[in-house]
Every structure is written in C-alpha cells, then in structure tokens.
CSV table of C-alpha atoms in Angstrom, one decimal:
chain,number,residue,atom,x,y,z
A,1,MET,CA,-43.0,60.7,57.4
A,2,LYS,CA,-41.7,62.1,53.8
A,3,THR,CA,-39.0,63.8,55.7
A,4,SER,CA,-37.9,60.9,57.7
A,5,LEU,CA,-37.7,58.4,54.5
A,6,LYS,CA,-35.3,60.7,52.9
A,7,VAL,CA,-33.1,60.6,55.8
A,8,THR,CA,-29.7,58.4,55.6
A,9,ARG,CA,-29.5,55.5,57.7
A,10,PRO,CA,-26.5,56.7,60.4
A,11,ASN,CA,-29.7,59.4,61.1
A,12,ALA,CA,-32.3,56.3,61.6
A,13,VAL,CA,-31.7,57.1,65.8
A,14,GLN,CA,-33.1,60.9,65.2
A,15,ILE,CA,-35.8,59.7,63.4
A,16,THR,CA,-36.9,57.2,66.2
A,17,ARG,CA,-36.3,60.6,69.0
A,18,GLN,CA,-38.6,62.8,66.7
A,19,HIS,CA,-41.3,60.1,67.0
A,20,SER,CA,-40.8,59.9,70.5
A,21,GLN,CA,-41.3,63.8,71.4
A,22,LYS,CA,-44.4,64.1,69.4
A,23,TYR,CA,-46.2,60.9,70.4
A,24,PRO,CA,-44.5,60.6,73.8
A,25,MET,CA,-46.8,58.1,75.2
A,26,THR,CA,-46.4,55.5,72.6
A,27,VAL,CA,-42.5,55.8,72.9
A,28,ARG,CA,-43.4,54.9,76.7
A,29,THR,CA,-45.1,51.9,75.8
A,30,HIS,CA,-42.6,50.8,73.0
A,31,SER,CA,-40.2,48.3,74.0
A,32,ARG,CA,-36.3,48.3,73.0
A,33,ALA,CA,-37.0,45.5,70.6
A,34,THR,CA,-39.6,47.5,68.8
A,35,ARG,CA,-37.3,50.5,68.7
A,36,LEU,CA,-35.1,47.8,66.8
A,37,VAL,CA,-37.9,46.6,64.6
A,38,VAL,CA,-38.3,49.8,63.1
A,39,LEU,CA,-34.2,50.7,62.5
A,40,VAL,CA,-34.1,47.1,60.8
A,41,GLY,CA,-37.4,48.0,58.8
A,42,LEU,CA,-35.5,51.4,57.5
A,43,LEU,CA,-32.4,49.8,56.7
A,44,SER,CA,-34.6,46.9,54.6
A,45,VAL,CA,-36.1,49.7,52.8
A,46,GLY,CA,-32.5,51.4,52.0
A,47,SER,CA,-31.4,48.2,50.9
A,48,ALA,CA,-34.5,47.5,48.6
A,49,ILE,CA,-34.0,50.6,46.9
A,50,ALA,CA,-30.5,50.0,46.5
A,51,CYS,CA,-31.1,46.5,44.8
A,52,SER,CA,-33.6,47.7,43.0
A,53,LYS,CA,-30.9,50.1,41.4
A,54,GLY,CA,-28.3,47.4,40.6
A,55,ASP,CA,-30.9,45.3,39.2
A,56,ALA,CA,-32.1,48.0,36.8
A,57,THR,CA,-28.1,48.6,36.1
A,58,ALA,CA,-27.6,45.1,35.5
A,59,ARG,CA,-30.7,44.6,33.1
A,60,THR,CA,-29.6,48.1,31.1
A,61,ASP,CA,-26.1,46.3,30.8
A,62,SER,CA,-27.7,42.8,29.4
A,63,THR,CA,-29.6,44.9,26.7
A,64,ALA,CA,-26.9,47.8,25.9
A,65,THR,CA,-25.6,47.7,22.7
A,66,ALA,CA,-21.9,48.3,21.6
A,67,ARG,CA,-20.6,51.6,21.6
A,68,THR,CA,-19.0,52.8,18.8
A,69,SER,CA,-18.1,56.5,19.8
A,70,SER,CA,-14.6,55.0,20.2
A,71,LEU,CA,-14.4,53.6,16.8
A,72,THR,CA,-12.1,55.7,14.7
A,73,ALA,CA,-13.2,56.4,10.7
A,74,SER,CA,-11.2,53.7,9.4
A,75,GLN,CA,-12.4,51.4,11.8
A,76,ARG,CA,-15.9,52.2,11.1
A,77,GLU,CA,-15.2,51.6,7.1
A,78,ARG,CA,-14.4,48.3,7.8
A,79,ILE,CA,-17.2,47.0,9.5
A,80,HIS,CA,-19.3,45.4,6.4
A,81,LEU,CA,-23.0,44.1,6.7
A,82,VAL,CA,-25.2,41.3,5.1
A,83,LYS,CA,-28.5,40.5,5.1
A,84,VAL,CA,-29.9,37.5,6.8
A,85,GLU,CA,-32.1,35.6,4.3
A,86,SER,CA,-33.5,32.1,4.7
A,87,THR,CA,-32.3,29.6,2.1
A,88,THR,CA,-32.0,25.8,1.1
A,89,PHE,CA,-28.5,23.8,1.8
A,90,ASN,CA,-27.0,20.8,2.4
A,91,PRO,CA,-25.8,20.3,5.6
A,92,LEU,CA,-22.0,19.1,6.7
A,93,LEU,CA,-21.9,16.8,9.4
A,94,GLU,CA,-18.6,16.7,11.6
A,95,ALA,CA,-17.5,14.2,13.6
A,96,THR,CA,-14.6,12.5,15.1
A,97,GLY,CA,-13.5,9.0,14.4
A,98,ASN,CA,-11.0,6.2,14.5
A,99,VAL,CA,-9.7,4.2,11.9
A,100,ALA,CA,-9.3,0.3,11.5
A,101,PHE,CA,-8.6,-1.9,9.1
A,102,ASN,CA,-11.0,-3.2,6.5
A,103,GLY,CA,-12.4,-5.9,8.0
A,104,ASP,CA,-13.3,-7.6,4.1
A,105,ARG,CA,-9.5,-7.1,3.5
A,106,SER,CA,-7.7,-8.0,6.8
A,107,THR,CA,-7.7,-11.2,8.8
A,108,GLN,CA,-5.8,-12.8,11.6
A,109,VAL,CA,-4.0,-15.9,10.7
A,110,LEU,CA,-4.4,-19.0,13.1
A,111,SER,CA,-2.3,-21.6,13.4
A,112,PRO,CA,-4.2,-24.8,11.5
A,113,VAL,CA,-2.1,-27.3,13.6
A,114,SER,CA,-0.5,-27.9,17.0
A,115,GLY,CA,3.3,-27.8,17.7
A,116,PRO,CA,6.5,-25.7,17.8
A,117,ALA,CA,7.2,-23.2,15.2
A,118,THR,CA,10.5,-24.3,14.0
A,119,LYS,CA,10.9,-21.3,11.7
A,120,VAL,CA,9.2,-17.5,11.3
A,121,LEU,CA,9.4,-16.6,7.4
A,122,VAL,CA,8.2,-12.9,7.4
A,123,SER,CA,8.7,-9.9,9.6
A,124,PRO,CA,6.1,-6.9,9.7
A,125,GLY,CA,5.5,-4.5,7.0
A,126,ALA,CA,5.9,-7.7,4.5
A,127,THR,CA,3.9,-7.7,1.2
A,128,VAL,CA,2.5,-11.3,0.9
A,129,THR,CA,0.4,-13.1,-1.9
A,130,ARG,CA,-2.3,-15.3,-1.0
A,131,GLY,CA,-1.1,-18.9,-0.2
A,132,GLN,CA,2.8,-17.5,0.7
A,133,PRO,CA,4.3,-19.5,3.5
A,134,LEU,CA,4.6,-17.5,6.9
A,135,ALA,CA,5.8,-19.7,9.3
A,136,MET,CA,6.8,-23.5,9.5
A,137,VAL,CA,6.1,-25.8,12.0
A,138,SER,CA,6.8,-29.2,13.6
A,139,SER,CA,3.4,-30.9,14.0
A,140,PRO,CA,2.5,-34.2,14.8
A,141,ASP,CA,-1.3,-33.4,13.8
A,142,PHE,CA,0.5,-32.9,10.1
A,143,ALA,CA,2.4,-36.3,10.4
A,144,MET,CA,-1.1,-37.9,11.3
A,145,ALA,CA,-2.7,-36.1,8.1
A,146,VAL,CA,0.1,-37.9,5.9
A,147,ALA,CA,-0.1,-41.1,7.7
A,148,ASP,CA,-4.4,-40.7,7.4
A,149,TYR,CA,-3.7,-40.5,3.8
A,150,ARG,CA,-1.2,-43.3,3.2
A,151,LYS,CA,-3.6,-45.9,4.6
A,152,THR,CA,-6.6,-44.6,3.0
A,153,ASN,CA,-4.9,-44.8,-0.5
A,154,ALA,CA,-3.3,-48.1,0.4
A,155,SER,CA,-7.1,-49.2,1.1
A,156,TYR,CA,-8.5,-47.6,-1.9
A,157,ARG,CA,-5.7,-49.2,-3.9
A,158,ASN,CA,-6.8,-52.9,-2.3
A,159,ALA,CA,-10.5,-52.1,-2.6
A,160,LYS,CA,-9.8,-51.3,-6.6
A,161,ARG,CA,-7.6,-54.7,-7.1
A,162,ILE,CA,-10.5,-56.8,-5.6
A,163,ALA,CA,-13.4,-55.0,-7.5
A,164,ASP,CA,-11.5,-55.8,-10.6
A,165,ARG,CA,-10.7,-59.3,-9.8
A,166,ASP,CA,-14.2,-59.8,-9.1
A,167,SER,CA,-15.7,-58.3,-12.2
A,168,ALA,CA,-13.4,-60.7,-14.3
A,169,LEU,CA,-15.0,-63.5,-12.1
A,170,PHE,CA,-18.4,-62.0,-12.5
A,171,LYS,CA,-17.9,-62.0,-16.7
A,172,ASN,CA,-17.2,-65.8,-16.5
A,173,ASP,CA,-20.1,-66.6,-14.6
A,174,ALA,CA,-18.0,-67.4,-11.1
A,175,LEU,CA,-19.1,-64.7,-8.9
A,176,ALA,CA,-22.9,-63.7,-7.7
A,177,ARG,CA,-24.0,-60.2,-8.8
A,178,SER,CA,-24.2,-59.2,-5.1
A,179,ASP,CA,-20.6,-60.0,-4.6
A,180,LEU,CA,-19.6,-57.7,-7.6
A,181,GLU,CA,-21.8,-55.1,-6.2
A,182,GLN,CA,-20.3,-55.1,-2.6
A,183,ALA,CA,-16.7,-55.1,-4.4
A,184,GLN,CA,-17.7,-51.8,-6.4
A,185,ASN,CA,-19.2,-50.1,-3.3
A,186,ASP,CA,-16.0,-50.6,-1.4
A,187,VAL,CA,-14.3,-49.1,-4.1
A,188,ILE,CA,-16.3,-46.0,-3.8
A,189,SER,CA,-15.8,-45.9,-0.1
A,190,ALA,CA,-12.1,-46.2,-0.4
A,191,GLU,CA,-11.6,-43.4,-2.6
A,192,ALA,CA,-13.8,-40.5,-0.7
A,193,ASP,CA,-11.4,-41.5,2.1
A,194,VAL,CA,-8.9,-40.8,0.2
A,195,GLU,CA,-10.5,-37.7,-1.1
A,196,ALA,CA,-11.0,-36.5,2.7
A,197,ALA,CA,-7.5,-36.8,3.8
A,198,ILE,CA,-6.1,-34.7,0.8
A,199,GLN,CA,-8.6,-32.0,2.0
A,200,ASN,CA,-7.2,-32.6,5.4
A,201,MET,CA,-4.0,-31.9,4.5
A,202,ARG,CA,-4.7,-28.8,2.7
A,203,ALA,CA,-6.6,-27.5,5.4
A,204,LEU,CA,-3.4,-27.6,7.3
A,205,GLY,CA,-1.5,-25.9,5.0
A,206,VAL,CA,0.2,-28.8,2.6
A,207,SER,CA,0.8,-27.1,-0.6
A,208,GLU,CA,-0.7,-29.2,-3.7
A,209,ASP,CA,3.4,-29.8,-4.7
A,210,GLN,CA,3.9,-31.4,-1.6
A,211,ILE,CA,0.4,-33.6,-2.2
A,212,ALA,CA,1.5,-34.3,-5.2
A,213,ALA,CA,5.1,-35.8,-4.2
A,214,ILE,CA,3.5,-37.6,-0.7
A,215,LYS,CA,1.2,-39.2,-3.8
A,216,ASP,CA,4.2,-40.4,-5.2
A,217,GLY,CA,5.8,-41.9,-2.1
A,218,LYS,CA,8.5,-39.3,-2.4
A,219,VAL,CA,8.4,-37.3,1.0
A,220,THR,CA,8.8,-39.1,4.1
A,221,ASN,CA,9.0,-35.9,6.6
A,222,ILE,CA,7.5,-32.5,5.6
A,223,GLU,CA,7.0,-29.7,8.3
A,224,ALA,CA,3.3,-28.1,8.2
A,225,VAL,CA,3.4,-24.4,7.0
A,226,ILE,CA,1.1,-21.6,8.0
A,227,ARG,CA,0.0,-19.8,4.7
A,228,SER,CA,-1.4,-16.4,4.1
A,229,PRO,CA,-5.1,-16.6,3.4
A,230,ILE,CA,-5.0,-13.0,1.4
A,231,ASP,CA,-2.8,-10.8,-0.4
A,232,GLY,CA,-2.3,-7.8,1.7
A,233,THR,CA,1.1,-6.7,4.2
A,234,VAL,CA,2.3,-8.2,7.4
A,235,VAL,CA,1.2,-5.4,10.1
A,236,GLU,CA,1.1,-7.7,13.4
A,237,LYS,CA,3.7,-10.6,14.1
A,238,LEU,CA,2.7,-12.9,17.3
A,239,ILE,CA,5.0,-15.7,17.4
A,240,ALA,CA,8.3,-16.2,17.5
A,241,ASP,CA,10.8,-19.5,16.7
A,242,GLY,CA,10.4,-21.9,19.1
A,243,GLN,CA,6.9,-21.1,20.3
A,244,LEU,CA,4.8,-23.6,21.0
A,245,LEU,CA,1.2,-23.2,18.9
A,246,GLN,CA,-2.1,-24.8,19.4
A,247,ALA,CA,-4.6,-25.4,16.3
A,248,GLY,CA,-7.7,-23.2,16.0
A,249,THR,CA,-6.4,-21.0,18.6
A,250,THR,CA,-2.8,-19.3,18.4
A,251,ALA,CA,-2.8,-16.2,16.7
A,252,CYS,CA,0.4,-15.9,14.7
A,253,PHE,CA,0.2,-13.0,11.9
A,254,THR,CA,-2.3,-10.3,11.1
A,255,ILE,CA,-2.6,-9.5,7.4
A,256,ALA,CA,-4.3,-6.4,5.9
A,257,ASN,CA,-4.8,-4.6,2.4
A,258,LEU,CA,-3.8,-1.4,3.2
A,259,GLU,CA,-4.6,0.3,0.1
A,260,ASN,CA,-8.1,1.1,1.7
A,261,MET,CA,-9.7,1.5,5.3
A,262,TRP,CA,-12.2,1.9,7.4
A,263,VAL,CA,-13.2,5.1,9.3
A,264,ILE,CA,-15.7,4.3,12.3
A,265,THR,CA,-17.6,7.7,13.6
A,266,ASN,CA,-20.3,8.3,15.4
A,267,VAL,CA,-23.5,10.4,15.0
A,268,TYR,CA,-26.4,11.4,17.1
A,269,ALA,CA,-29.9,10.6,16.3
A,270,ARG,CA,-30.8,14.3,16.1
A,271,ASP,CA,-28.3,13.9,12.9
A,272,VAL,CA,-29.3,10.6,11.6
A,273,ASN,CA,-31.5,11.1,9.2
A,274,ASP,CA,-29.0,13.2,7.2
A,275,VAL,CA,-26.5,10.5,6.9
A,276,ALA,CA,-27.1,7.5,3.9
A,277,VAL,CA,-25.1,4.9,2.4
A,278,GLY,CA,-23.0,6.2,-0.6
A,279,GLU,CA,-22.6,9.9,0.8
A,280,VAL,CA,-19.3,11.8,0.3
A,281,ALA,CA,-17.1,12.0,3.7
A,282,ASN,CA,-13.9,13.9,3.9
A,283,VAL,CA,-11.5,12.6,6.6
A,284,TYR,CA,-9.0,14.9,7.9
A,285,THR,CA,-5.9,14.1,9.5
A,286,ASP,CA,-3.3,16.1,12.0
A,287,GLU,CA,-0.8,15.9,9.4
A,288,ARG,CA,-2.6,16.5,6.3
A,289,THR,CA,-4.6,19.6,5.4
A,290,THR,CA,-5.6,17.9,2.0
A,291,PRO,CA,-8.4,15.6,3.0
A,292,VAL,CA,-9.1,11.8,1.9
A,293,THR,CA,-12.3,11.4,0.3
A,294,GLY,CA,-14.5,8.3,0.9
A,295,ARG,CA,-17.8,7.4,1.2
A,296,VAL,CA,-20.4,6.2,3.6
A,297,ASP,CA,-21.1,2.2,3.4
A,298,TYR,CA,-22.9,1.4,6.7
A,299,VAL,CA,-25.0,3.5,9.2
A,300,ALA,CA,-26.2,1.0,11.9
A,301,SER,CA,-29.5,0.1,13.3
A,302,LEU,CA,-28.4,0.2,17.0
A,303,VAL,CA,-27.6,3.2,19.4
A,304,ASP,CA,-24.6,3.0,21.7
A,305,PRO,CA,-25.9,2.6,25.1
A,306,GLY,CA,-22.4,4.3,26.1
A,307,THR,CA,-22.5,7.3,24.1
A,308,ARG,CA,-26.2,7.5,22.7
A,309,ALA,CA,-24.9,7.6,19.4
A,310,ILE,CA,-25.2,5.7,16.3
A,311,ASN,CA,-22.0,4.1,14.5
A,312,VAL,CA,-21.4,5.7,10.8
A,313,ARG,CA,-18.9,3.6,8.7
A,314,VAL,CA,-16.7,5.3,5.8
A,315,VAL,CA,-14.7,3.8,3.3
A,316,THR,CA,-11.9,5.5,2.1
A,317,PRO,CA,-8.7,4.9,0.1
A,318,ASN,CA,-5.9,5.0,2.0
A,319,PRO,CA,-3.0,6.8,-0.6
A,320,ASN,CA,1.1,6.7,0.8
A,321,HIS,CA,-1.0,4.8,4.0
A,322,VAL,CA,-1.5,7.8,5.3
A,323,LEU,CA,-4.6,6.2,7.7
A,324,ARG,CA,-3.1,4.1,9.9
A,325,ARG,CA,-4.9,1.8,12.5
A,326,ASP,CA,-6.3,3.5,15.9
A,327,MET,CA,-5.6,6.9,14.4
A,328,PHE,CA,-7.8,9.9,15.5
A,329,VAL,CA,-9.2,11.7,12.5
A,330,ARG,CA,-12.0,14.5,12.0
A,331,VAL,CA,-14.8,13.5,9.4
A,332,VAL,CA,-16.9,15.5,7.4
A,333,ILE,CA,-20.1,14.1,5.5
A,334,ASN,CA,-21.5,16.2,3.0
A,335,SER,CA,-25.3,15.0,3.3
A,336,GLN,CA,-27.7,15.3,0.3
A,337,HIS,CA,-30.6,15.8,2.5
A,338,GLN,CA,-31.9,19.4,2.0
A,339,HIS,CA,-32.2,21.8,4.7
A,340,ARG,CA,-33.8,25.4,4.9
A,341,GLY,CA,-32.8,27.8,7.1
A,342,LEU,CA,-30.6,30.9,7.7
A,343,LEU,CA,-27.1,30.7,7.1
A,344,VAL,CA,-24.5,33.3,8.5
A,345,PRO,CA,-20.9,33.9,7.5
A,346,GLU,CA,-18.4,32.2,10.3
A,347,SER,CA,-17.1,35.6,10.4
A,348,SER,CA,-20.1,37.5,11.9
A,349,VAL,CA,-20.3,34.5,14.7
A,350,LEU,CA,-18.2,35.5,18.3
A,351,ARG,CA,-17.8,33.7,21.0
A,352,ASP,CA,-18.6,35.3,24.9
A,353,GLU,CA,-16.7,34.5,27.8
A,354,GLN,CA,-18.8,31.4,28.7
A,355,ASN,CA,-17.7,30.3,24.7
A,356,LEU,CA,-21.5,30.9,23.8
A,357,PRO,CA,-22.1,32.0,20.2
A,358,TYR,CA,-23.6,35.5,19.5
A,359,VAL,CA,-23.6,38.0,16.5
A,360,PHE,CA,-24.2,41.8,15.9
A,361,VAL,CA,-27.4,43.0,14.6
A,362,ALA,CA,-27.5,46.4,13.0
A,363,GLU,CA,-29.8,48.9,14.3
A,364,ALA,CA,-32.3,51.3,12.7
A,365,ASN,CA,-30.3,54.4,15.0
A,366,GLY,CA,-26.8,53.2,13.4
A,367,ALA,CA,-25.8,51.3,16.4
A,368,TYR,CA,-25.2,47.3,16.9
A,369,ALA,CA,-26.9,44.8,19.3
A,370,ARG,CA,-25.3,41.9,20.5
A,371,HIS,CA,-27.6,38.9,19.9
A,372,SER,CA,-27.3,35.6,21.5
A,373,VAL,CA,-27.7,32.8,18.9
A,374,THR,CA,-27.9,29.0,18.9
A,375,LEU,CA,-26.0,27.3,16.0
A,376,GLY,CA,-26.9,24.1,14.0
A,377,SER,CA,-25.3,22.9,11.0
A,378,HIS,CA,-22.1,24.1,10.0
A,379,LEU,CA,-20.9,24.2,6.1
A,380,THR,CA,-18.2,25.8,4.2
A,381,GLY,CA,-17.6,29.3,5.5
A,382,GLN,CA,-21.2,29.5,7.0
A,383,TYR,CA,-23.2,28.6,10.2
A,384,GLU,CA,-26.8,27.7,10.5
A,385,VAL,CA,-28.7,29.8,12.9
A,386,LEU,CA,-31.5,28.2,14.7
A,387,ARG,CA,-32.8,30.8,17.0
A,388,GLY,CA,-31.5,34.3,18.1
A,389,ILE,CA,-31.9,36.3,14.9
A,390,SER,CA,-34.7,36.4,12.1
A,391,ALA,CA,-34.8,37.0,8.0
A,392,GLY,CA,-34.5,40.4,7.2
A,393,GLN,CA,-31.8,41.4,9.9
A,394,GLN,CA,-28.7,43.0,8.6
A,395,ILE,CA,-25.9,41.7,10.4
A,396,VAL,CA,-22.0,42.5,10.9
A,397,SER,CA,-20.1,40.0,8.4
A,398,GLU,CA,-16.4,42.0,8.7
A,399,GLY,CA,-15.4,44.1,11.5
A,400,SER,CA,-17.1,42.3,14.3
A,401,LEU,CA,-13.9,42.5,16.0
A,402,PHE,CA,-14.2,46.5,16.5
A,403,LEU,CA,-17.5,46.2,17.8
A,404,GLN,CA,-16.6,43.5,20.6
A,405,PHE,CA,-13.6,45.5,21.5
A,406,ALA,CA,-15.4,49.0,21.4
A,407,GLU,CA,-17.9,47.7,23.8
A,408,SER,CA,-15.6,46.5,26.3
A,409,GLN,CA,-14.4,49.9,26.8
C-alpha cells in the first residue's frame, strides 16, 4: 500500500489492477461504482496534500520578513531605526468642517411693512452701519401709523386743554374733585397713546428726524424705510424695485459682520472627551497653507442621528475675508487632554494594497519584519499606535521605502 500512495494520479488505474490480481475474489464482488469511489478517494488525498502545501506556503508568505539581500550598501546606510517608547502627549483631532456666518453678528432683514419696494439703496458687498437705509417702501401700513400718531396727538392736546380748564375751575370751587381727577386720568391715557404711536412708527423704520417732522406737522407723505439692524456687509440682496413685500415675512437682505466666522465640524463620540470650550483650533483652506487660528466655543450636547457625530463650533477671525460661507475646510483641534501611548514618526508608517497601515520592525538577526498596526491620534509629524507594536521595539524611521521595494522583489 505504501508503494501505491506514491504513484501519481494518472496511474491510479494501475493500483486498482494490482489490487484485483492479489485479491481476485474481492475485486469481482466490487462494482464499478466502488472502483470509482476508490479513484475519487485517491484524487482527494492528492488534492489535500497539494492544498496543505499551498496553505503552508501562504502562511510562510504572510510572516515573511523583508528580503534585504537586494539592497545596496548605500541603501543600507539610509535605513535608520528609532526605539518605540511610551510617552505623554496631547492629541490633535482632525476633522472636516463648513464655514458659516457668525450667528451672533449676522441677521436676515425682514420688511417691517407691507407694500411695493420703490427703491433699493444698497447692493451686495456694500458696508453698512446700524440704522442705515437699505430700501424704500410705499406702504399703507406706514401711512396708517402716521395717521394714528396724529389722531392720538390731537386727543392728547384736547385732554390736556380740558384738564387745565378743570384745574382752574377746581381752584375756584366751581368743579368737584372727582371731575378734576377724571380729566387728569384722560390726559395720562392720551399721553400713553401718543407714545405707543411713536413706538409703532419707529418699529416701521421711521427715523427720529422724520418723527420730529411729523410732530411739527411738516411732513405729509413719507415712504417707509427698511434699515440695517447691525453694522456689517450686505452679503445678499433678495428684493428688487417694485417687488411687493409682506410685513414680517419677506426677507429683503442678509447683513453679516465678516470680521470673524463660525466653522462647524463634527467629532465622533470616542473623541468628544478630548474637545473642550476654549481649545485652540487651526482651520486650513485649499487656498492657504498657513492656517487661520480660532477657538472652540461650543460643543453640542446632542448626537446627530444621521452621522452619529457631535457638532463642534469654532469661532475664528477672518483675515482678508479668506473664509466664506459654505466653504469646505479642514480643522485641527489642539486637545488639552493628555494621553499616554506609543508614538512613531510619520515616515515609519506605510500602506499596503488594501490601504492598511504597517511598519517595519528590526529583528535580532538583522532582518526587518512587517507589522500591521492600528493608528490612533495624528500629531505633528507623528502617529499614535494603539496595537501592533510594543514599547522597546526598534522600528524603521527612514528607509522604509527601500524595504518595501526589497520585499516586493
């Protein structure tokens, strides 16, 4: 039987013939199906042996070290090692973000009155100050507010005249005290109505000069004015001459102070403990290599159900207005929360065909073994390694590309 196992698969029929000659009665009782089973069994044994050899080869390849025999002397000199040691560091959290206007210094201007816009006074890009006129509106609301003021002012004057007359009569014992008190209450009520009418005109955008002119009776027909509520820049003009506006509904302009901006980014739950209000954050754009430095001023208490991330807001200055709304940026937050772990140089970390990170570790026999690693935080010029290597090992810091090339030969 030992002899038959060494025979190659094409001579499996010869094995069957030898068996039939030695044991004729046994072979005659066997059917053709039985002979096929024997043949399949022998083929399976051969396949199993071949597969086991292939598995052994695969295991050997996965644990093979980099072959350095193909490296030249000059290449060997360029391979430098660094000893991995546990150290304390502050992690850098990298994320992407979007630029937005500072919500505390920007606003959308709504029309305070209804009616057609007669003249738009500003265009996008214009710098405006608080109270500056932005557009004129021919509004029946404005005319009604002026009429209400005139009516209430006339009522106040009449009530004041009656109160003064009743006061003189009371001094001459010609009027009861109750009548005098009623007249005085009428004056107070009329005066309150006048003040309410003035406040209504101010809410509609009437300036103090215009109100003074209305009090003096010098103005008979004044258009309503849409004014800027803050200092800033007109970043959006949403209306045109002749457009019909609805009070409290129609958005007319967007005014924003562009001296500083918001950058909204997302941090995952595993990193949120490393982010705190007040920490420094660097914002990088595609146009600039030098970052814009800001500070974290808000960390959300809710998790976004769509991304499972937590919103973090960074307030940053905006030199030369390089940051614009909806711009895509990269954010690096300098955490003040200390970590302790293993750090390796960026140059030590390579990527395999599946984009998985690994490093070369120096072995005692002078070879270099590939170790797959799990990366953590990314610092300036360094990576934190969570798994794959241990403290005390020496890894290649320079010359990894030579080893990668030698391994592929």
